[in-house]
Tab-separated table of C-alpha atoms in Angstrom:
chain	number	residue	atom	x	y	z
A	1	UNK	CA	0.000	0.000	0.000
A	2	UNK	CA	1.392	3.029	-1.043
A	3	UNK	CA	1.695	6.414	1.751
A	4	UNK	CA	-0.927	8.932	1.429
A	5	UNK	CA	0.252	12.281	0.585
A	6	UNK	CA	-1.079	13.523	3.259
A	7	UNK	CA	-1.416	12.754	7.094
A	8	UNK	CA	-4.874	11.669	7.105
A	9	UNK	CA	-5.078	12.446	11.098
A	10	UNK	CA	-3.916	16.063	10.418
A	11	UNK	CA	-6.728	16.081	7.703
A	12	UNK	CA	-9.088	15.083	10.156
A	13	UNK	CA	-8.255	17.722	12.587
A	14	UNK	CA	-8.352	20.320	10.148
A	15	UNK	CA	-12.078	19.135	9.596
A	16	UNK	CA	-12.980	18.309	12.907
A	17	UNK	CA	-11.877	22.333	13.920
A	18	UNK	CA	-13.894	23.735	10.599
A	19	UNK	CA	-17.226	21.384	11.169
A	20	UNK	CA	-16.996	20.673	15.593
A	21	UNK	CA	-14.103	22.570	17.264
A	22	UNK	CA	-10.598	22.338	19.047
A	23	UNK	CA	-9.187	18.711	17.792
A	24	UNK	CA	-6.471	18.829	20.477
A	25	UNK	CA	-7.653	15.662	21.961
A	26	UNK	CA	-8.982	13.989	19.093
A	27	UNK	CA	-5.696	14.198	17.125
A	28	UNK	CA	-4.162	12.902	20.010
A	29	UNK	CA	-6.234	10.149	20.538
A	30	UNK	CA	-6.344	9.082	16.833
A	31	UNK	CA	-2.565	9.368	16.958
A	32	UNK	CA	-2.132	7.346	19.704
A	33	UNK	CA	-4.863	4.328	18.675
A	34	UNK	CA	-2.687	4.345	15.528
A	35	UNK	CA	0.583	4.105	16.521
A	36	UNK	CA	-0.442	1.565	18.977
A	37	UNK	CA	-1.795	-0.190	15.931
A	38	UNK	CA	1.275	0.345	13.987
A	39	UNK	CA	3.627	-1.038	16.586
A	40	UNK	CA	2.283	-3.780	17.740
A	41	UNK	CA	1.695	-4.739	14.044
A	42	UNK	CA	5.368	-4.531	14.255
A	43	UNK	CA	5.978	-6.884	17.296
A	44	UNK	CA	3.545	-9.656	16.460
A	45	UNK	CA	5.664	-9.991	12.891
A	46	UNK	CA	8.555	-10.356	14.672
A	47	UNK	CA	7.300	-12.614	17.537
A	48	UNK	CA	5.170	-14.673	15.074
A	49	UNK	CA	7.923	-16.943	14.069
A	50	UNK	CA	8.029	-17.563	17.882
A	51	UNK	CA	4.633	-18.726	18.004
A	52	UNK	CA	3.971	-16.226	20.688
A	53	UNK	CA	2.052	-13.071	20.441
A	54	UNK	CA	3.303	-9.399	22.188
A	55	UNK	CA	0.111	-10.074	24.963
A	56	UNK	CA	1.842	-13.638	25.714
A	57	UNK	CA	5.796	-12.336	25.759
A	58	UNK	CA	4.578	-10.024	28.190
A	59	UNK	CA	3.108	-12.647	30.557
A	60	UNK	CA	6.238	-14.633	30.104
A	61	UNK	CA	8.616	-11.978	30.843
A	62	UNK	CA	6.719	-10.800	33.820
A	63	UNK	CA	6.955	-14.555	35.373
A	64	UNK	CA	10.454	-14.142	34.375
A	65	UNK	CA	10.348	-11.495	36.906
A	66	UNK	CA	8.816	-12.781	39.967
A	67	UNK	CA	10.898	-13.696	42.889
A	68	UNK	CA	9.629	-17.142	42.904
A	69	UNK	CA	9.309	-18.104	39.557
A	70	UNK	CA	5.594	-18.171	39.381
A	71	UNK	CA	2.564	-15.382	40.054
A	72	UNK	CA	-1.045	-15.836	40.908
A	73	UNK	CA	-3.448	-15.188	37.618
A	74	UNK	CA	-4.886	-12.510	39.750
A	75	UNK	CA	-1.542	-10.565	40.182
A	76	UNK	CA	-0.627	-11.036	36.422
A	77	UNK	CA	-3.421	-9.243	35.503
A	78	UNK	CA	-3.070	-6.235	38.092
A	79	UNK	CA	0.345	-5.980	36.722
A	80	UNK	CA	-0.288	-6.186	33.405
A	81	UNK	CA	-3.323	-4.027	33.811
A	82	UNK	CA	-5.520	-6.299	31.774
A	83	UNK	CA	-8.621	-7.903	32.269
A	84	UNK	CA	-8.644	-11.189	33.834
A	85	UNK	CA	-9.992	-13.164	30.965
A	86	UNK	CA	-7.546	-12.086	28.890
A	87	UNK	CA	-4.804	-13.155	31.493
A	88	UNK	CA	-6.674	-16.647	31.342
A	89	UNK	CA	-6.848	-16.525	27.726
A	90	UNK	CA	-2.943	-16.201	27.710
A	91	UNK	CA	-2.392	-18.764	30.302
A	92	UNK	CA	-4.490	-21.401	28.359
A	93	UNK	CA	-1.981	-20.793	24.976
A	94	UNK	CA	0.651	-20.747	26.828
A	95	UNK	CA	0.033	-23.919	28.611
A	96	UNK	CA	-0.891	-25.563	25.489
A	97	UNK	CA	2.388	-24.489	24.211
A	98	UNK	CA	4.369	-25.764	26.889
A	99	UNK	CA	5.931	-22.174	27.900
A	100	UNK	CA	3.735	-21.885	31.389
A	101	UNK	CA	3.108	-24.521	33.570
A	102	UNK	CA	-0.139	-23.820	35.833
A	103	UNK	CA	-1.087	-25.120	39.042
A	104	UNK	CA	-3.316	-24.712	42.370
A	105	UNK	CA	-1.503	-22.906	45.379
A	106	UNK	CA	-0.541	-25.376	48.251
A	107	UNK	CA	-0.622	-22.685	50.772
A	108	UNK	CA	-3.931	-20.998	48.967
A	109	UNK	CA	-6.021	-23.607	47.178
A	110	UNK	CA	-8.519	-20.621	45.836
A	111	UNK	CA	-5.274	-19.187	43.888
A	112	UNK	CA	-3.953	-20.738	40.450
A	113	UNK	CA	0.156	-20.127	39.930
A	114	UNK	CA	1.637	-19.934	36.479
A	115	UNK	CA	5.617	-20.550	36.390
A	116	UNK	CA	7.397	-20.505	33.125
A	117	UNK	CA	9.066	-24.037	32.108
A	118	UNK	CA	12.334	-24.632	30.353
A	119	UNK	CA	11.036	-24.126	27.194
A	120	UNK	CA	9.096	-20.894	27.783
A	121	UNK	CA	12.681	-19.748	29.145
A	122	UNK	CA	13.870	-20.341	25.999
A	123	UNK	CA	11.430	-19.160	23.945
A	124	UNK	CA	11.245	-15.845	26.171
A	125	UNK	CA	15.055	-15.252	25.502
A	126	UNK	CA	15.141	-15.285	22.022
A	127	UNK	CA	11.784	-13.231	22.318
A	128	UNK	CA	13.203	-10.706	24.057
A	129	UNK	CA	16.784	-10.909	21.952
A	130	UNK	CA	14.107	-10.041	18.642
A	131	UNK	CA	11.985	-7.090	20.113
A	132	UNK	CA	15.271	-5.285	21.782
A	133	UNK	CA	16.959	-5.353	18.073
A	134	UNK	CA	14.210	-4.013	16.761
A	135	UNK	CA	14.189	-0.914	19.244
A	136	UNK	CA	10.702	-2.581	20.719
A	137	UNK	CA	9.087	-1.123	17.574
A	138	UNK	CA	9.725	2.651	18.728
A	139	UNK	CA	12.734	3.199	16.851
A	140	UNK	CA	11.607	6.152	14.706
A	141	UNK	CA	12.183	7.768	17.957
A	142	UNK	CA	15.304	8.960	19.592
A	143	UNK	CA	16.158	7.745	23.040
A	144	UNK	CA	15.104	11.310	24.889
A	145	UNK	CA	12.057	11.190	22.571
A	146	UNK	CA	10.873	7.515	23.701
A	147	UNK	CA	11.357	8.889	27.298
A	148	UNK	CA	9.293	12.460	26.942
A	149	UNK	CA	6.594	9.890	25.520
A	150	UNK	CA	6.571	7.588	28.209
A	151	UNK	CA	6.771	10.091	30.803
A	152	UNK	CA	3.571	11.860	29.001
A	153	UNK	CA	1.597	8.435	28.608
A	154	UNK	CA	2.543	7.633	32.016
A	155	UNK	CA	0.487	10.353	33.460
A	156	UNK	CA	-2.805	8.612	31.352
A	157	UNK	CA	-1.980	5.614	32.678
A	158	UNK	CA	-1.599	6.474	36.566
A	159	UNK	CA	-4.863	8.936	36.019
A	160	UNK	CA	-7.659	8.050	38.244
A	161	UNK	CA	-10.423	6.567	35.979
A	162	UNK	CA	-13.349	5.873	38.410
């Protein structure tokens, strides 16, 4: 597909201020929903020969993390601030993978543990080795510029939404 001439987004605004008013917000919305789109259109390429999507490396990477090797279902979703039927979603491909073991709590038999197994180690390394040589998909921006944008985007996501 060949670029537009134009940036259709700017276009947009330009209408939006003519026809509504100030398109501040709306530009940045519709900027943000489509980068989002364009990066992670970016990841799942490179993580598709992995057989792992960007929603599943992050799961794996944040067991990685845990001091024990394996997190409640409960706390990967709070961390990952996702919904919990997407965290069981993930859990359920990974387990049918073999990268995530899951299992019932001895010391809390209400809670379900996932721990990552050899292979998910694996599989998370070379993961991980693919996303940081392509600059996690955000390498049209410099380094200060990829840390002006998460300090601005960090502000939406700490906001209180209630």
């Amino acid at each position: 597909m060949a670029p537009l001439e134009f940036d259709p987004i700017e276009r947009a605004g330009e209408l939006w201020e003519e026809r509504i008013g100030d398109a501040t917000a709306m530009r940045l919305v519709t900027s943000l929903m489509r980068a989002q789109q364009l990066v992670l259109t970016r990841l799942e390429a490179a993580l598709r020969p992995l057989g792992i999507t960007f929603a599943r490396y992050e799961v794996l990477r944040l067991l990685s993390f845990s001091r024990t090797g394996s997190l409640p279902l409960s706390r990967i979703g709070e961390r990952l601030m996702v919904h919990p039927t997407s965290v069981t979603n993930a859990i359920d491909r990974l387990v049918a993978q073999g990268l995530v073991s899951r299992e019932v709590d001895e010391a809390d038999r209400r809670r379900v543990l996932a721990s990552l197994t050899p292979e998910g180690e694996k599989v998370l390394e070379v993961a991980t080795d693919t996303l940081v040589n392509l600059g996690f998909g955000v390498d049209a921006l410099t380094p200060a510029q990829q840390r002006e944008a998460y300090a601005l985007l960090r502000v939406l996501r700490s906001a209180d939404w209630s």
